[in-house]
XYZ file of C-alpha atoms in Angstrom:
396
model
C 0.000 0.000 0.000
C 1.055 3.582 -0.611
C -0.089 6.889 0.813
C -2.099 7.656 -2.324
C -5.681 8.373 -1.184
C -7.364 5.800 -3.450
C -4.690 3.110 -3.364
C -6.442 -0.269 -3.231
C -9.615 0.985 -4.957
C -10.453 -0.639 -8.303
C -12.655 1.164 -10.804
C -14.074 -0.459 -13.933
C -15.205 2.128 -16.456
C -17.426 1.609 -19.482
C -16.791 5.129 -20.684
C -16.256 7.325 -23.674
C -15.797 10.951 -24.738
C -15.211 13.466 -21.909
C -17.445 13.395 -18.828
C -16.845 9.930 -17.358
C -13.214 9.715 -18.529
C -12.499 12.978 -16.712
C -14.004 11.594 -13.498
C -12.039 8.350 -13.664
C -8.807 10.083 -14.659
C -9.007 12.045 -11.422
C -9.581 8.782 -9.576
C -6.469 7.373 -11.266
C -4.542 10.523 -10.319
C -5.551 9.864 -6.706
C -4.217 6.318 -6.839
C -7.152 4.157 -7.935
C -6.663 1.334 -10.396
C -8.873 2.288 -13.339
C -9.696 -0.392 -15.926
C -11.149 1.135 -19.070
C -13.454 -1.126 -21.078
C -13.360 -0.219 -24.785
C -14.795 -1.471 -28.065
C -12.747 -4.005 -29.990
C -11.086 -2.301 -32.964
C -12.404 1.203 -32.325
C -12.070 1.909 -28.636
C -13.358 5.044 -26.968
C -14.438 7.206 -29.908
C -12.506 10.130 -28.382
C -9.391 8.307 -29.598
C -10.293 9.576 -33.064
C -11.331 13.188 -32.431
C -8.067 14.550 -33.850
C -4.374 13.707 -34.299
C -2.956 16.785 -32.587
C -0.654 15.109 -30.016
C 2.031 13.361 -32.047
C -0.697 11.590 -34.007
C -2.899 10.919 -30.952
C -6.162 12.571 -29.950
C -5.724 15.581 -27.675
C -8.923 14.688 -25.793
C -7.819 11.117 -25.227
C -4.336 12.058 -24.003
C -5.844 14.632 -21.631
C -8.474 12.319 -20.149
C -7.042 8.811 -20.037
C -3.614 8.736 -18.498
C -3.037 6.284 -15.673
C -5.633 3.785 -16.913
C -5.510 0.195 -18.124
C -7.308 -0.632 -21.368
C -9.130 -3.849 -22.179
C -11.032 -4.184 -25.441
C -14.164 -6.337 -25.192
C -16.997 -7.217 -27.554
C -19.796 -6.706 -25.048
C -22.427 -7.926 -27.493
C -21.032 -11.441 -27.217
C -21.945 -13.641 -24.263
C -18.279 -14.430 -23.608
C -17.346 -10.768 -23.701
C -20.153 -9.894 -21.317
C -18.909 -12.635 -18.984
C -15.439 -11.078 -18.959
C -16.925 -7.667 -18.161
C -19.053 -9.074 -15.367
C -16.019 -10.769 -13.833
C -14.115 -7.486 -13.974
C -16.959 -5.662 -12.230
C -17.245 -8.430 -9.621
C -13.641 -7.697 -8.663
C -14.149 -3.913 -8.542
C -15.175 -1.380 -5.912
C -16.685 1.054 -8.418
C -18.373 0.677 -11.804
C -18.608 3.881 -13.871
C -20.530 4.224 -17.124
C -21.758 6.969 -19.426
C -23.288 4.924 -22.209
C -26.218 6.195 -24.268
C -29.605 6.021 -22.497
C -30.457 2.376 -21.761
C -27.374 0.998 -23.529
C -25.703 -0.477 -20.444
C -28.928 -2.203 -19.414
C -29.395 -3.660 -22.891
C -25.879 -5.079 -22.701
C -26.669 -6.742 -19.377
C -24.745 -4.221 -17.269
C -27.605 -2.309 -15.700
C -26.095 -0.338 -12.774
C -29.111 -0.858 -10.522
C -29.125 -4.629 -11.093
C -25.365 -4.848 -10.568
C -25.679 -3.000 -7.256
C -28.554 -5.223 -6.168
C -26.417 -8.295 -6.828
C -23.486 -6.820 -4.866
C -24.619 -4.414 -2.116
C -21.018 -3.281 -1.531
C -20.559 -2.153 -5.154
C -20.684 1.540 -6.046
C -22.200 2.115 -9.460
C -21.863 5.608 -10.909
C -23.568 6.784 -14.078
C -23.410 9.984 -16.055
C -26.607 10.607 -17.965
C -27.751 13.478 -20.112
C -30.964 14.419 -18.349
C -31.287 12.036 -15.404
C -33.289 8.863 -14.872
C -36.731 10.401 -15.333
C -38.649 13.196 -16.988
C -39.602 13.844 -20.607
C -35.975 14.243 -21.748
C -34.672 11.066 -20.093
C -34.055 9.140 -23.306
C -32.591 11.961 -25.353
C -28.992 11.770 -26.434
C -26.984 14.484 -24.786
C -23.775 16.075 -26.003
C -22.000 18.965 -24.344
C -23.220 21.653 -26.744
C -26.805 20.363 -26.602
C -26.801 20.578 -22.798
C -25.228 24.043 -22.882
C -28.068 25.110 -25.152
C -30.882 23.382 -23.270
C -29.832 24.779 -19.873
C -29.486 28.326 -21.160
C -25.726 28.456 -20.673
C -25.185 29.649 -24.236
C -27.686 32.453 -23.674
C -25.315 33.841 -21.038
C -22.110 33.352 -23.025
C -20.844 35.516 -25.859
C -21.323 39.112 -26.914
C -24.489 41.202 -26.845
C -24.875 40.411 -30.555
C -24.290 36.643 -30.544
C -24.633 33.734 -28.137
C -21.748 31.279 -27.907
C -20.832 27.982 -26.338
C -17.970 28.004 -23.863
C -14.472 27.374 -25.197
C -14.162 24.105 -23.257
C -16.831 21.391 -22.775
C -18.278 22.893 -19.592
C -21.260 20.553 -19.242
C -19.068 17.474 -19.655
C -16.541 18.815 -17.155
C -19.244 19.766 -14.647
C -20.781 16.293 -14.762
C -17.392 14.580 -14.538
C -16.329 16.590 -11.517
C -19.625 16.003 -9.683
C -19.394 12.281 -10.440
C -15.850 12.094 -9.074
C -16.968 13.940 -5.935
C -19.950 11.613 -5.535
C -17.796 8.492 -5.849
C -15.378 9.793 -3.231
C -18.291 10.470 -0.869
C -19.696 6.983 -1.530
C -16.301 5.390 -0.842
C -16.080 7.299 2.435
C -19.545 6.076 3.435
C -18.680 2.539 2.380
C -15.607 2.618 4.621
C -17.908 3.444 7.557
C -20.908 1.252 6.755
C -19.814 -1.340 4.180
C -22.693 -0.218 1.985
C -22.275 0.614 -1.697
C -24.345 3.107 -3.689
C -26.144 3.732 -6.953
C -25.101 7.182 -8.181
C -26.397 9.191 -11.093
C -25.150 12.605 -12.179
C -26.892 14.210 -15.116
C -25.135 16.697 -17.340
C -28.288 18.806 -17.300
C -28.410 18.977 -13.501
C -24.685 19.666 -13.188
C -24.869 22.545 -15.662
C -28.059 23.921 -14.111
C -26.223 24.059 -10.769
C -23.525 26.191 -12.353
C -26.151 28.693 -13.550
C -27.279 29.420 -10.000
C -26.601 33.173 -9.955
C -28.326 34.024 -13.264
C -31.110 31.579 -12.384
C -31.878 33.365 -9.110
C -31.842 36.726 -10.867
C -34.336 35.378 -13.417
C -36.638 33.849 -10.803
C -36.749 36.915 -8.578
C -36.650 39.779 -11.083
C -37.997 38.205 -14.252
C -34.922 39.467 -16.092
C -32.365 37.589 -18.181
C -28.811 38.666 -17.434
C -27.313 40.159 -20.587
C -24.337 38.726 -22.456
C -21.386 41.023 -21.820
C -18.449 39.450 -23.631
C -15.524 39.770 -21.243
C -17.619 42.009 -19.008
C -19.665 41.033 -15.965
C -23.438 41.296 -15.977
C -23.621 42.362 -12.320
C -20.327 44.158 -11.627
C -18.898 47.296 -13.276
C -16.091 48.025 -14.083
C -15.183 44.429 -14.851
C -13.937 44.129 -18.413
C -11.009 44.409 -20.784
C -9.762 47.980 -21.195
C -7.363 49.512 -23.741
C -3.766 50.363 -22.899
C -1.089 52.115 -24.931
C 0.159 48.755 -26.203
C -2.749 46.327 -25.878
C -5.498 45.551 -23.390
C -5.775 44.628 -19.715
C -8.650 43.052 -17.824
C -9.623 44.951 -14.668
C -12.052 43.554 -12.109
C -13.422 45.861 -9.407
C -15.335 43.877 -6.777
C -16.651 46.632 -4.514
C -16.954 50.386 -4.075
C -13.605 50.649 -2.256
C -11.978 49.075 -5.269
C -13.721 51.563 -7.542
C -12.280 54.496 -5.638
C -8.818 52.886 -5.538
C -8.929 52.427 -9.309
C -10.111 55.888 -10.261
C -8.523 58.020 -7.545
C -5.320 56.182 -6.625
C -4.349 54.469 -9.896
C -5.827 56.639 -12.610
C -5.731 59.997 -10.790
C -9.389 60.866 -11.346
C -11.042 61.291 -7.931
C -13.668 63.446 -9.618
C -14.836 60.423 -11.633
C -14.725 58.243 -8.539
C -17.094 60.694 -6.829
C -19.459 61.118 -9.795
C -22.880 60.481 -8.213
C -23.877 58.319 -11.204
C -20.946 55.962 -10.486
C -20.475 55.896 -6.710
C -22.070 52.500 -6.040
C -21.908 49.295 -8.063
C -25.654 49.472 -8.641
C -25.179 52.953 -10.114
C -22.283 51.807 -12.264
C -24.253 48.866 -13.663
C -27.079 51.273 -14.532
C -24.551 53.535 -16.300
C -22.292 50.801 -17.704
C -21.336 52.598 -20.918
C -20.461 55.854 -19.177
C -18.401 54.017 -16.556
C -16.502 51.878 -19.060
C -15.802 54.917 -21.242
C -14.457 56.842 -18.254
C -12.125 54.001 -17.304
C -10.944 53.417 -20.879
C -10.153 57.115 -21.360
C -7.580 56.822 -18.568
C -6.170 53.304 -18.995
C -5.094 54.045 -22.556
C -2.479 56.453 -21.172
C -0.439 53.565 -19.702
C 1.308 50.515 -21.073
C -0.224 47.240 -19.948
C 2.836 46.411 -17.845
C 2.906 49.802 -16.116
C -0.812 49.776 -15.479
C -0.676 46.221 -14.119
C 2.023 47.239 -11.625
C 0.063 50.308 -10.539
C -3.120 48.278 -10.104
C -1.326 45.597 -8.071
C 0.204 48.226 -5.788
C -3.271 49.677 -5.181
C -4.855 46.274 -4.574
C -7.023 46.410 -7.707
C -7.255 43.022 -9.492
C -6.131 42.775 -13.106
C -5.042 40.158 -15.617
C -3.587 39.874 -19.083
C -6.057 38.406 -21.578
C -3.903 35.456 -22.629
C -4.376 33.020 -25.457
C -3.651 29.307 -24.946
C -0.006 29.798 -25.899
C 0.148 32.313 -23.071
C -1.065 29.616 -20.684
C 1.449 27.046 -21.946
C 4.274 29.528 -21.455
C 2.890 31.095 -18.268
C 5.585 31.814 -15.669
C 3.259 30.700 -12.868
C 3.304 27.142 -14.237
C 7.048 27.164 -14.869
C 8.100 28.693 -11.562
C 5.905 26.300 -9.578
C 7.253 23.299 -11.508
C 3.804 22.168 -12.655
C 4.927 20.340 -15.806
C 5.698 16.625 -15.913
C 6.248 14.025 -18.641
C 3.504 11.560 -19.516
C 4.199 8.385 -21.499
C 1.903 7.759 -24.483
C 1.888 5.238 -27.354
C 3.440 7.997 -29.488
C 6.201 8.799 -26.995
C 6.582 11.216 -24.071
C 4.480 14.382 -23.926
C 4.184 17.160 -21.383
C 1.250 17.265 -18.990
C 0.217 19.368 -16.021
C 0.246 17.930 -12.534
C -3.250 17.251 -11.146
C -4.697 20.321 -9.424
C -5.285 18.370 -6.182
C -2.130 19.124 -4.206
C -0.955 17.046 -1.224
C 1.960 18.367 0.804
C 3.340 14.908 1.584
C 3.236 13.261 -1.848
C 3.042 13.943 -5.552
C 0.073 12.414 -7.350
C 1.054 10.038 -10.159
C 0.620 10.752 -13.843
C 0.418 7.304 -15.378
C 0.741 6.221 -18.980
C -1.865 6.806 -21.671
C -2.825 3.267 -22.788
C -2.919 1.823 -26.251
C -6.252 0.193 -27.087
C -6.308 -3.264 -25.502
C -2.832 -2.852 -23.999
C -3.780 -4.681 -20.805
C -6.250 -7.216 -22.177
C -4.082 -10.314 -21.747
C -2.857 -9.315 -18.284
C -6.391 -8.704 -17.084
C -7.658 -11.994 -18.507
C -4.910 -13.796 -16.607
C -5.868 -11.995 -13.408
C -9.458 -13.113 -13.907
C -8.347 -16.739 -14.106
C -8.315 -17.336 -17.873
C -5.430 -19.574 -18.859
C -3.321 -18.851 -21.928
C -5.322 -21.138 -24.208
C -8.648 -19.601 -23.155
C -7.257 -16.099 -23.590
C -5.958 -16.826 -27.066
C -9.304 -18.313 -28.042
C -11.072 -15.101 -26.951
C -8.551 -12.982 -28.851
C -8.633 -15.058 -32.031
C -12.445 -15.073 -31.901
C -12.615 -11.268 -31.767
C -14.176 -11.238 -28.310
C -11.115 -9.556 -26.810
C -8.921 -7.031 -28.586
C -5.222 -6.588 -27.912
C -2.768 -3.902 -28.915
């Protein structure tokens, strides 16, 4: 045993795309053994989204390090038997198949949990296990649209999806949290759990602030681009050599910005702009007043002045700016991850422990662990080869 939090926990995952793989990758980061069940020949379809990482899919490399891969034809009785034996040996079974697909295969999470009361089954669904949308297919963009997230994202002229799959990530994170809670309860009571996290519910939770505004005022918060619907000034402002994002959180910050940094106490005391409520009501006038002053400084000079005054600011980076960010380099956040195409860089997991470094395991080739896992399940070499030659089990 090691000091890794989930050492000794085995997770079997019938997963694909983003949401469930993100949840189980975090479990692998925390020390769990994660066995990924994939289709023979094709695997998780996220393997084929692109070829950006040395010929491998960027999504797959991001989401599947530290896992073991076994390729199984689950539509065959022998393949289903292998999967059932894997699950029988596991603490957690995770799945995000299409609505009803796991049950049709004979891997219904509720039935599996009934057969083994200590098992934790964890499902990601699109819309939950009831309601008129239960059987609809659900992809990230569809959920962003259905929950209203896209109506809050973008510019005043055009709605937009988020730049990362927010609904997938939300569901994956809530599922990981739920599994950890279920494991903690199991350690106390010995009892497993049947968990379901819907992408719709997870995304709806994230829209709490605009939702409460809508329910209690009848108003939809406007799309503000980089701005904030409820706080002003909170936007990107011009400088002599670019732009800088400034975020004022309260009226003290407003006065510090205008009087101390920009030298305009008269604007700070303008009765139309004294309180945040006033500034939101006069957004254009406020933003114009700020922009008229920020343009006098370079971004670097203005950033230093703002920091000295305690006013938050940030450069509006692109992704290259993140990759080359000094905060990542100075804190030694980069590590090397082994993939079928060779070593690539990856960021350490965000969960930091002061007494250990979480592992960043290899990204598996499709079926890389099939033979080893069959042997662990008690299949002798002849039986394993028969399953492989018959197409029931795929190997790398």
